[in-house]
PDB file of C-alpha atoms and ligand atoms in Angstrom:
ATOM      1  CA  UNK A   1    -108.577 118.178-175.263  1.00  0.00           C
ATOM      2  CA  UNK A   2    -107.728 118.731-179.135  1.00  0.00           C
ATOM      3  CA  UNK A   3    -104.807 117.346-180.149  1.00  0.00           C
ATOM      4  CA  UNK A   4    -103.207 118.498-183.646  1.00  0.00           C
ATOM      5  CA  UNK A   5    -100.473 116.234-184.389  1.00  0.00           C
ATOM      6  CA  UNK A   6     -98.358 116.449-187.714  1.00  0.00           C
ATOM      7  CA  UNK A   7    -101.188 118.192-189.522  1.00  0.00           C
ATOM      8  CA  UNK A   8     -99.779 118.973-193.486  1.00  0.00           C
ATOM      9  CA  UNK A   9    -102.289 120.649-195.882  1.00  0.00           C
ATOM     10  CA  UNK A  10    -101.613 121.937-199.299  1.00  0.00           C
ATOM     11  CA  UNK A  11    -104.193 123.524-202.003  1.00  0.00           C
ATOM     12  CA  UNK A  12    -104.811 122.173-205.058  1.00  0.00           C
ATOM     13  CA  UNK A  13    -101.974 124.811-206.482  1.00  0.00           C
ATOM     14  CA  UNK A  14     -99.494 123.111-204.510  1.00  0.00           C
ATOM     15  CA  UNK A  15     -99.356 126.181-202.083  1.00  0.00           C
ATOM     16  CA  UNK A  16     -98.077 123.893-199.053  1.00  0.00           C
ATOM     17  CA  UNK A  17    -100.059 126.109-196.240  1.00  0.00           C
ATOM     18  CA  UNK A  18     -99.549 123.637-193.381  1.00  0.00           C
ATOM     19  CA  UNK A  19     -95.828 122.003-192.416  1.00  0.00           C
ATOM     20  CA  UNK A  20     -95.689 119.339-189.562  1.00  0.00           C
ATOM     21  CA  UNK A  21     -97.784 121.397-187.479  1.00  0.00           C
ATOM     22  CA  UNK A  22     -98.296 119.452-183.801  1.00  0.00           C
ATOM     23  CA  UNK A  23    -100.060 121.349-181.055  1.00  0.00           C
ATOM     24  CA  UNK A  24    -102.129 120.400-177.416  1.00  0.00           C
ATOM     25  CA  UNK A  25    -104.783 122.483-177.162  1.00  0.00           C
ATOM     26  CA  UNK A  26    -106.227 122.189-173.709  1.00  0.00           C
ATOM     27  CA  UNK A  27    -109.753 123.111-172.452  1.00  0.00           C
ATOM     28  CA  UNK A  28    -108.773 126.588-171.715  1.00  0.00           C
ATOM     29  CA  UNK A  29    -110.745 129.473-171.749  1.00  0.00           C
ATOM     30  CA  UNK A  30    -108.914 131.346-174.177  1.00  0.00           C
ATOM     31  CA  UNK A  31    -106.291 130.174-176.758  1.00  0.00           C
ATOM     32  CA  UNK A  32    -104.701 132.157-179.412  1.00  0.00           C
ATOM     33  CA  UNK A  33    -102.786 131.001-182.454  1.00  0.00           C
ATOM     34  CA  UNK A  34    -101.025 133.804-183.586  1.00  0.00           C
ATOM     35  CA  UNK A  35     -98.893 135.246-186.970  1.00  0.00           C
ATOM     36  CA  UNK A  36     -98.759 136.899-189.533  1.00  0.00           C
ATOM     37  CA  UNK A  37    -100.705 137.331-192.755  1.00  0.00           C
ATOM     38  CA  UNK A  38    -100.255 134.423-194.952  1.00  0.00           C
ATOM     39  CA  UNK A  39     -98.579 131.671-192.008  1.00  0.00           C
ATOM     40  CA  UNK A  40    -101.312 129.327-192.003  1.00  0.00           C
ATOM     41  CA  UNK A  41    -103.387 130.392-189.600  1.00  0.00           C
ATOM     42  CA  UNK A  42    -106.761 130.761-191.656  1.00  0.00           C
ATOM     43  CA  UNK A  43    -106.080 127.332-192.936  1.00  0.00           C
ATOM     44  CA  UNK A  44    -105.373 125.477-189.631  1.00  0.00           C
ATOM     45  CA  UNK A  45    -108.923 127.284-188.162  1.00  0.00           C
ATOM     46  CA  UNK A  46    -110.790 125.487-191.558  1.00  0.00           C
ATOM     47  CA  UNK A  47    -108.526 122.010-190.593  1.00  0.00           C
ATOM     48  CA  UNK A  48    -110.068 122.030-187.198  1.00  0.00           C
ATOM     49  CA  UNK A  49    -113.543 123.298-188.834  1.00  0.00           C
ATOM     50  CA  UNK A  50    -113.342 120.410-190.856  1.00  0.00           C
ATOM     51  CA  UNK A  51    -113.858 122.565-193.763  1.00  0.00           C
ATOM     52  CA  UNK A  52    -110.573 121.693-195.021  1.00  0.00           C
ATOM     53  CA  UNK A  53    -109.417 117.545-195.535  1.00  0.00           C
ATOM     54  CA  UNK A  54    -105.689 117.577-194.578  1.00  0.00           C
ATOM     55  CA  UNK A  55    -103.312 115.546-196.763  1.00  0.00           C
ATOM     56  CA  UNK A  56    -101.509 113.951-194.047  1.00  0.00           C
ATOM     57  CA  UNK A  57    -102.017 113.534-189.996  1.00  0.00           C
ATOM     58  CA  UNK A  58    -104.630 113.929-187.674  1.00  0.00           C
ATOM     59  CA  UNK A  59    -107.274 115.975-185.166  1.00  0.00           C
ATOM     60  CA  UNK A  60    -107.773 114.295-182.315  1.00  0.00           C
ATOM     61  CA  UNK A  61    -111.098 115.704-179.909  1.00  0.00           C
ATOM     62  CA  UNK A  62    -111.026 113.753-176.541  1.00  0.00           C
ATOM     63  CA  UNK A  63    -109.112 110.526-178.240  1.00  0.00           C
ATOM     64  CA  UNK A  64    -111.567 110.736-181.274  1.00  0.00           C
ATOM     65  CA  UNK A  65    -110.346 111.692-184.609  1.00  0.00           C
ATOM     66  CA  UNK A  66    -112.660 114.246-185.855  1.00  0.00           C
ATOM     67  CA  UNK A  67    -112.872 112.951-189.448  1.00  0.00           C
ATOM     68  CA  UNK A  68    -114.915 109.876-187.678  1.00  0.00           C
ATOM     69  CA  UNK A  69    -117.552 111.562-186.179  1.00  0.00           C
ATOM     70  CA  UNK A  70    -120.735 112.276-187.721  1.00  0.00           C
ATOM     71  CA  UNK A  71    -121.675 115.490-189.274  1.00  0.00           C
ATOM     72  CA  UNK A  72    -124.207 116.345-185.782  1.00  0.00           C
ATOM     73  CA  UNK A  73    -121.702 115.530-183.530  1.00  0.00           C
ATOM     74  CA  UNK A  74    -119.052 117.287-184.662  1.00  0.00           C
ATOM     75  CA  UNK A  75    -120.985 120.459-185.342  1.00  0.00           C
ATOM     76  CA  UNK A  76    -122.363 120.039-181.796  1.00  0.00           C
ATOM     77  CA  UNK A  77    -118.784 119.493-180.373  1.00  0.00           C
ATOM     78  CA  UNK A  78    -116.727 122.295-182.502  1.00  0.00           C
ATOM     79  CA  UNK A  79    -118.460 125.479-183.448  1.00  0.00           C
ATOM     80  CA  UNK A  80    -117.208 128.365-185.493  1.00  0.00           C
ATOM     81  CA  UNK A  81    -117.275 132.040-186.023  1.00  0.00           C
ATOM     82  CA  UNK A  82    -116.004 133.425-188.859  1.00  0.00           C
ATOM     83  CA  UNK A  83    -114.633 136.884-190.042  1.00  0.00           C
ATOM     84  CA  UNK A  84    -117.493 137.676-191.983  1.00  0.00           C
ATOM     85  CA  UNK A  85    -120.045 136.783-188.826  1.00  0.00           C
ATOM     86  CA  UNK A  86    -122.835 135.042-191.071  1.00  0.00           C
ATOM     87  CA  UNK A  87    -125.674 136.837-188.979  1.00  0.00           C
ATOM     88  CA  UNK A  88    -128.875 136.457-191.123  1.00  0.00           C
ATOM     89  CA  UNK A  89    -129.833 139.963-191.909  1.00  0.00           C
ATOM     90  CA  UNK A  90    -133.585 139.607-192.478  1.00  0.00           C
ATOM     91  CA  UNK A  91    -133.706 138.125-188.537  1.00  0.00           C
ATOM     92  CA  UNK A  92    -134.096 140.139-185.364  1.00  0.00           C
ATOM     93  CA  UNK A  93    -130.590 138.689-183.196  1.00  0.00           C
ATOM     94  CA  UNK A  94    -132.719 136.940-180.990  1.00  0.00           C
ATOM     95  CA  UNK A  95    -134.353 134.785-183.887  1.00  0.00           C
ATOM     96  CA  UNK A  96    -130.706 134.699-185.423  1.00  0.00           C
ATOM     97  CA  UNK A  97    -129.798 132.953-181.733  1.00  0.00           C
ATOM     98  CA  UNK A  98    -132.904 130.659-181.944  1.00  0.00           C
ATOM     99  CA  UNK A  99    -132.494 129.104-185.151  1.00  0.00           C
ATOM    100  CA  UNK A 100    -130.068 126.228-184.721  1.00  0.00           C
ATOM    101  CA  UNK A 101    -131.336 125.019-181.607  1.00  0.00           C
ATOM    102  CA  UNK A 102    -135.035 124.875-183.056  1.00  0.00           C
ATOM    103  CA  UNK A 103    -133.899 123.771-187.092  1.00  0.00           C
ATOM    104  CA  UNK A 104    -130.565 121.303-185.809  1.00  0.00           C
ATOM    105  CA  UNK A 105    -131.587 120.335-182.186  1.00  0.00           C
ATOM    106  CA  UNK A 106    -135.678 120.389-182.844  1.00  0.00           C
ATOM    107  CA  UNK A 107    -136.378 122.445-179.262  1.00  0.00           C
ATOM    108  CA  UNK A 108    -139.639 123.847-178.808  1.00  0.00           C
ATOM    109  CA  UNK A 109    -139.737 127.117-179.894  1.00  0.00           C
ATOM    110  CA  UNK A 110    -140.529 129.086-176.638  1.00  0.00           C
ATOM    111  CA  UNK A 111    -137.748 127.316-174.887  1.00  0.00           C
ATOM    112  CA  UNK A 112    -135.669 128.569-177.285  1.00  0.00           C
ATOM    113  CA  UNK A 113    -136.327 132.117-176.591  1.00  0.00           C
ATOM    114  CA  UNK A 114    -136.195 131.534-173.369  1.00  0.00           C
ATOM    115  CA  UNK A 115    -132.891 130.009-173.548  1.00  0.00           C
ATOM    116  CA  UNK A 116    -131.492 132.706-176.124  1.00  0.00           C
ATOM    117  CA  UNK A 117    -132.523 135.711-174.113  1.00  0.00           C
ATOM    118  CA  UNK A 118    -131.265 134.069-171.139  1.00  0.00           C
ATOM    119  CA  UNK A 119    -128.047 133.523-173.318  1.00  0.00           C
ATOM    120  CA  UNK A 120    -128.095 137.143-174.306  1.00  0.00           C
ATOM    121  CA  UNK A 121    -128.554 138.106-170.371  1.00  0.00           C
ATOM    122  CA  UNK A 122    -125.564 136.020-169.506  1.00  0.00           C
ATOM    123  CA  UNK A 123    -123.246 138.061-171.467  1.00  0.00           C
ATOM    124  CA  UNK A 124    -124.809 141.215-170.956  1.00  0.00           C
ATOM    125  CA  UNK A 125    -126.154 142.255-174.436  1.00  0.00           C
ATOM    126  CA  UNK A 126    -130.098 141.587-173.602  1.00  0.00           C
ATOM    127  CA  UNK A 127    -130.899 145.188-174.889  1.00  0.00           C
ATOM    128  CA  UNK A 128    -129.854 143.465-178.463  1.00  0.00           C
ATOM    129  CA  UNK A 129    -132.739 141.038-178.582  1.00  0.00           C
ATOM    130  CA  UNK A 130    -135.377 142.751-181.090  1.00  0.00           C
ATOM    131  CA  UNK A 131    -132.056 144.397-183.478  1.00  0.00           C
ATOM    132  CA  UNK A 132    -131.361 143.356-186.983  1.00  0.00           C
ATOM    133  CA  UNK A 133    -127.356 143.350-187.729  1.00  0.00           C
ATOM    134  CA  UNK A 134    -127.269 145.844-190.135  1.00  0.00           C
ATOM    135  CA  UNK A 135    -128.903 148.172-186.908  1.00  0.00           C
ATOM    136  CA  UNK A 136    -125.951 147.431-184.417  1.00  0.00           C
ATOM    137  CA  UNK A 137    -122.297 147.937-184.445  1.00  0.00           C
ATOM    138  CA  UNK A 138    -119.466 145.969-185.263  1.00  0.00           C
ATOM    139  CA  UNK A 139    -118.266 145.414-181.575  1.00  0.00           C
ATOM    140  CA  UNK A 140    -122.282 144.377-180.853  1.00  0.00           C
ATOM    141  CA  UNK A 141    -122.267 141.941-184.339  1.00  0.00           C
ATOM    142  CA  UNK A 142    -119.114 139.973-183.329  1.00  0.00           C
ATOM    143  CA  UNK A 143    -120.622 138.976-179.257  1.00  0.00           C
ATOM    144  CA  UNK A 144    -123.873 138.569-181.366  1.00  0.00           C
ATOM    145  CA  UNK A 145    -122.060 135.519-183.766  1.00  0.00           C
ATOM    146  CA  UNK A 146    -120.499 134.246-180.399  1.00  0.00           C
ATOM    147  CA  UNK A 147    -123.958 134.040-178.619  1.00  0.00           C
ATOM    148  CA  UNK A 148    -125.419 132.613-181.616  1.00  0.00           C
ATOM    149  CA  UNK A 149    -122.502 129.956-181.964  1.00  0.00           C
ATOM    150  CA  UNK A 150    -122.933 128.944-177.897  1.00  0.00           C
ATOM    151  CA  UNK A 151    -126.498 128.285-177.937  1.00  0.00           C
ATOM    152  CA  UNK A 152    -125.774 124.705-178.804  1.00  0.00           C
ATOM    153  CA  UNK A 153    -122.873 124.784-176.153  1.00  0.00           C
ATOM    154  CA  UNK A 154    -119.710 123.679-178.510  1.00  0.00           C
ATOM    155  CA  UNK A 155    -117.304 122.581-176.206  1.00  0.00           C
ATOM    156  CA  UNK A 156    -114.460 124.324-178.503  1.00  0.00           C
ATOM    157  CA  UNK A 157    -115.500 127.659-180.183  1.00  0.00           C
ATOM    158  CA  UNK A 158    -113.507 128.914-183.610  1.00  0.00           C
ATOM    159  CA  UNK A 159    -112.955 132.429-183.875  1.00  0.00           C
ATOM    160  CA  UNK A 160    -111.239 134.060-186.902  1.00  0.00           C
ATOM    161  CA  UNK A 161    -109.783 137.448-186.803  1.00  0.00           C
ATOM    162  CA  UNK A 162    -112.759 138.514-184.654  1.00  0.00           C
ATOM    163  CA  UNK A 163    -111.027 142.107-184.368  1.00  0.00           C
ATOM    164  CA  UNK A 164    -110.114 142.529-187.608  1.00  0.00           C
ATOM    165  CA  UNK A 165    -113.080 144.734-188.341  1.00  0.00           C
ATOM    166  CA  UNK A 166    -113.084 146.909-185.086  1.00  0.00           C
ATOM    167  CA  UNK A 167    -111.092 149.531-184.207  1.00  0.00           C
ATOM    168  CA  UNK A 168    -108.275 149.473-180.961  1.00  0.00           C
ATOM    169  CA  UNK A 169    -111.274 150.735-178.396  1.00  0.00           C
ATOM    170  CA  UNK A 170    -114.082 148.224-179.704  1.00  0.00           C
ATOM    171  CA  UNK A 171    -111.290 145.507-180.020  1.00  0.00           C
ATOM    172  CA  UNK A 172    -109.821 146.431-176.288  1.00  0.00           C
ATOM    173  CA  UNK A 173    -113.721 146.047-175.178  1.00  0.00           C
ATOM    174  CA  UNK A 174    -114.372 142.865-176.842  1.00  0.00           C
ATOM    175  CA  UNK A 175    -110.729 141.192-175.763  1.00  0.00           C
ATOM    176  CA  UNK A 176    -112.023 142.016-171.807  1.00  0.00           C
ATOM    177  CA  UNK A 177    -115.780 140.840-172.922  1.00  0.00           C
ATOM    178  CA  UNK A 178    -113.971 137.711-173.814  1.00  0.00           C
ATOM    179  CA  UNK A 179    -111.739 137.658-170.936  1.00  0.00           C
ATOM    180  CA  UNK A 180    -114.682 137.578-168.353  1.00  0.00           C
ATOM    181  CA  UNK A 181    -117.373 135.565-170.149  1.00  0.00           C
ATOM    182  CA  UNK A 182    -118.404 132.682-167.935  1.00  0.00           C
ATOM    183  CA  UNK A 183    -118.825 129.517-170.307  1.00  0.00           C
ATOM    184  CA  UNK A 184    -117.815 126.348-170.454  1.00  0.00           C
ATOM    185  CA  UNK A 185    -116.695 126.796-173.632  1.00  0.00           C
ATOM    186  CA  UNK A 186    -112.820 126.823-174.924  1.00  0.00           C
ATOM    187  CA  UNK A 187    -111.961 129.814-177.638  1.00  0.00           C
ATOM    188  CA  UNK A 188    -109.710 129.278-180.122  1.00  0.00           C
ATOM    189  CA  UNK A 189    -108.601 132.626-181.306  1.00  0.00           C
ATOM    190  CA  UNK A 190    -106.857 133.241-184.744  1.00  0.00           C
ATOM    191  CA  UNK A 191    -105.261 136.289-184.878  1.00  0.00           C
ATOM    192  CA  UNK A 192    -102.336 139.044-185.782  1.00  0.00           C
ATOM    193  CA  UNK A 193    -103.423 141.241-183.659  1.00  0.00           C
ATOM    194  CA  UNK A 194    -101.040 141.104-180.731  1.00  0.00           C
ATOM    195  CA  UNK A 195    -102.422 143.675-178.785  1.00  0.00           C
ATOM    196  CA  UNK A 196    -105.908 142.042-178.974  1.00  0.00           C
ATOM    197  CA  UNK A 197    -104.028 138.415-178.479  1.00  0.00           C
ATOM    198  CA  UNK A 198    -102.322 139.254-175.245  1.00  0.00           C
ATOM    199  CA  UNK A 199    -105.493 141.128-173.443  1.00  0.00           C
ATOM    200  CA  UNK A 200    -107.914 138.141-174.728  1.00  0.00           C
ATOM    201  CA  UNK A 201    -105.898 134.556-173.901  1.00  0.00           C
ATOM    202  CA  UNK A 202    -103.119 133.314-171.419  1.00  0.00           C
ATOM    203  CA  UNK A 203    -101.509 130.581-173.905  1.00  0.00           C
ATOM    204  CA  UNK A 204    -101.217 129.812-177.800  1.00  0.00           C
ATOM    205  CA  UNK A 205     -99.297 129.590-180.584  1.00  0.00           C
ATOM    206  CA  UNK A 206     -96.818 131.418-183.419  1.00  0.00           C
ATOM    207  CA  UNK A 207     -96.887 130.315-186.906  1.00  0.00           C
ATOM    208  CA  UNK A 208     -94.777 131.230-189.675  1.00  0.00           C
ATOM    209  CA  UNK A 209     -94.363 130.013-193.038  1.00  0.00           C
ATOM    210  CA  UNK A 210     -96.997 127.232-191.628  1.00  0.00           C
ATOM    211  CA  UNK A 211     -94.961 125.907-189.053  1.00  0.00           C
ATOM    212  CA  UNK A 212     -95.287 126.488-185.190  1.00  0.00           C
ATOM    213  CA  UNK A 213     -92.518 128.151-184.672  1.00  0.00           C
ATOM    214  CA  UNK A 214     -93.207 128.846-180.818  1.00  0.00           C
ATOM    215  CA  UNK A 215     -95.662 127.463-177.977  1.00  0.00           C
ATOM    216  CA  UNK A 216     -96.316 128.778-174.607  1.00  0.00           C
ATOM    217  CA  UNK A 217     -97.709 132.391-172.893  1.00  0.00           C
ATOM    218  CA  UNK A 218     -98.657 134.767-174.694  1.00  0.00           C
ATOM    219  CA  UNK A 219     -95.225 136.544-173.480  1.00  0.00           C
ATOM    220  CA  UNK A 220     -92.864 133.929-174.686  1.00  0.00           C
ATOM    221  CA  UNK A 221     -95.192 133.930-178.508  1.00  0.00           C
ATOM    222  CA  UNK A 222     -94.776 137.915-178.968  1.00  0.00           C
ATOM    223  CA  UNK A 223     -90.736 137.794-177.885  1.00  0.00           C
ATOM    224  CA  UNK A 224     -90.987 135.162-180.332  1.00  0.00           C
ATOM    225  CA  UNK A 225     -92.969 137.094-182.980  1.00  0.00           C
ATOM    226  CA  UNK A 226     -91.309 140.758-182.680  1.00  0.00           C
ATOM    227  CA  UNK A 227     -87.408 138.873-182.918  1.00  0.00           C
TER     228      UNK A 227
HETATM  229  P1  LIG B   2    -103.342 133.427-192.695  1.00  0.00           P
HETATM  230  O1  LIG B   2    -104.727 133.133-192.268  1.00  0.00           O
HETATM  231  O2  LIG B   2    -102.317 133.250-191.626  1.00  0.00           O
HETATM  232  O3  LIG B   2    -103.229 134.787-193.341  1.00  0.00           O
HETATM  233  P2  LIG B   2    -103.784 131.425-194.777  1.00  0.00           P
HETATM  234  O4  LIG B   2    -104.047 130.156-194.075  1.00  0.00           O
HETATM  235  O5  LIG B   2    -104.938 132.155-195.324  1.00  0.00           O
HETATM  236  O6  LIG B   2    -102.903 132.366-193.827  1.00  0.00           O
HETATM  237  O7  LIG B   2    -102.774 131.154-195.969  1.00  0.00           O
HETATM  238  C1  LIG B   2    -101.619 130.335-195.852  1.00  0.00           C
HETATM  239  C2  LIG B   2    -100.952 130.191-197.216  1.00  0.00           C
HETATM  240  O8  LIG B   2    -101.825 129.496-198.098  1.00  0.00           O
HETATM  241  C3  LIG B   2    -100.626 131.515-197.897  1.00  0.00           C
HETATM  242  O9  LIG B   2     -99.434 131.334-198.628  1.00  0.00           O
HETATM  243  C4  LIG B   2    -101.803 131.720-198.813  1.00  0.00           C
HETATM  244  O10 LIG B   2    -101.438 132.506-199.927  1.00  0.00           O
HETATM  245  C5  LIG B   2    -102.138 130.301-199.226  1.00  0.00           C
HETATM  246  N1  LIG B   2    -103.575 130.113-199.563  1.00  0.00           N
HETATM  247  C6  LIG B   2    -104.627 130.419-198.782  1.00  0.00           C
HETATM  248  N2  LIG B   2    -105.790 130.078-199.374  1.00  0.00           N
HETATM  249  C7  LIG B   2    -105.438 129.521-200.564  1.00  0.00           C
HETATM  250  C8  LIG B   2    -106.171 128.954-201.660  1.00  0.00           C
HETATM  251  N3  LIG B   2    -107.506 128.866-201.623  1.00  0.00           N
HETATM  252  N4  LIG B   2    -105.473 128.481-202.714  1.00  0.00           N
HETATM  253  C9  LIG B   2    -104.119 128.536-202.753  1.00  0.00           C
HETATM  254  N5  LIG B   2    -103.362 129.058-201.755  1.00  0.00           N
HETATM  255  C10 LIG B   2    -104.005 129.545-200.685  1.00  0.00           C
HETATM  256 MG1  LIG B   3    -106.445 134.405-192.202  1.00  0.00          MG
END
């Protein structure tokens, strides 16, 4: 469980980006905190990243407060994927999958392939294995990232704006990708795309003005959102 609870961030301009904000996030498959642009949302995701050092309250993972655990464990615990994807350009994706586990977690290199195309089986994108990124589309890059981030089996998983650079069809195909993807693993989806929101996750969050101005199904958020 991650536990948010009165979470205020502001940047060095004095642009207050994060008010009170208090939410449960449960193990869930799926979670989406939802907005629009400029509520927060980008800044909450890089609070929970640990990126950002909020000026008042806490992040709580499993009782722990995330400032007191160790870079490793963290990093093992919370992983993120952001907009931009990060996929190292000059690697085929399978070597792009293998590198943490062999470089953070010191695994034997052939286990590591073995685990990363067994990865890339599981959620059916094998025929990837020997592309570079710049060779496969946009829809293909973002499941890439989110294969990369699971080899070292976060038990939360950050995603920002993973549609934002695919168009309705790609972003319908990756929301049911998403949907169905057997793992352990708990996405926490930042997003204003509604459509995407509501096909992808079951619960989240509104924000405006970075507050939380609603919590519940992804029903209740867009009544909220469209009023
Ligand atoms: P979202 O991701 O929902 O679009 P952000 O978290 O990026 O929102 O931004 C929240 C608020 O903080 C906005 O008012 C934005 O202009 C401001 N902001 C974001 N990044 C910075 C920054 N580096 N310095 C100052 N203000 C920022
Ligand atoms: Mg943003």
């Amino acid at each position: 469980m991650l536990k948010i609870e009165n979470l205020n961030f502001s940047y060095p301009d004095g642009t207050q980006a994060l008010k009170d904000v208090d939410v449960d996030i449960p193990p869930e498959h799926t979670f989406a905190i939802l907005g629009q642009s400029g509520s927060g949302k980008t800044t909450l995701l890089n609070c929970l990243a640990r990126f950002l050092t909020p000026q008042k309250g806490a992040i709580w993972l499993n009782g722990q407060n995330i400032q007191t655990l160790s870079g490793a464990e963290f990093r093992s615990k919370v992983g993120v994927v952001f907009q931009q994807l990060n996929l190292f350009p000059h690697m085929s994706i399978l070597d792009n999958l293998t590198l943490a586990p062999r470089t953070v977690q010191l695994r034997d290199r052939r286990d590591c392939k073995a685990s990363a195309m067994g990865m890339l089986e599981r959620l059916g994108i094998a025929d990837l294995a020997n592309s570079y990124p710049a060779q496969i589309s946009g829809g293909q890059a973002q499941r890439a990232a989110i294969a990369r981030g699971l080899m070292l089996q976060p038990e939360y998983m950050l995603l920002d704006e993973p549609t934002s650079a695919l168009d309705a069809k790609t972003s319908d195909e990756f929301a049911d990708w998403l949907r169905e993807l057997r793992d352990d693993t708990s996405f926490i989806v930042v997003t204003h795309d509604l459509r995407f929101a509501r096909r992808a996750a079951k619960h989240g969050i509104a924000m405006r003005q970075g507050r939380v101005t609603c919590s519940g199904t992804l029903d209740e958020l867009i009544c909220d959102i469209e009023q």
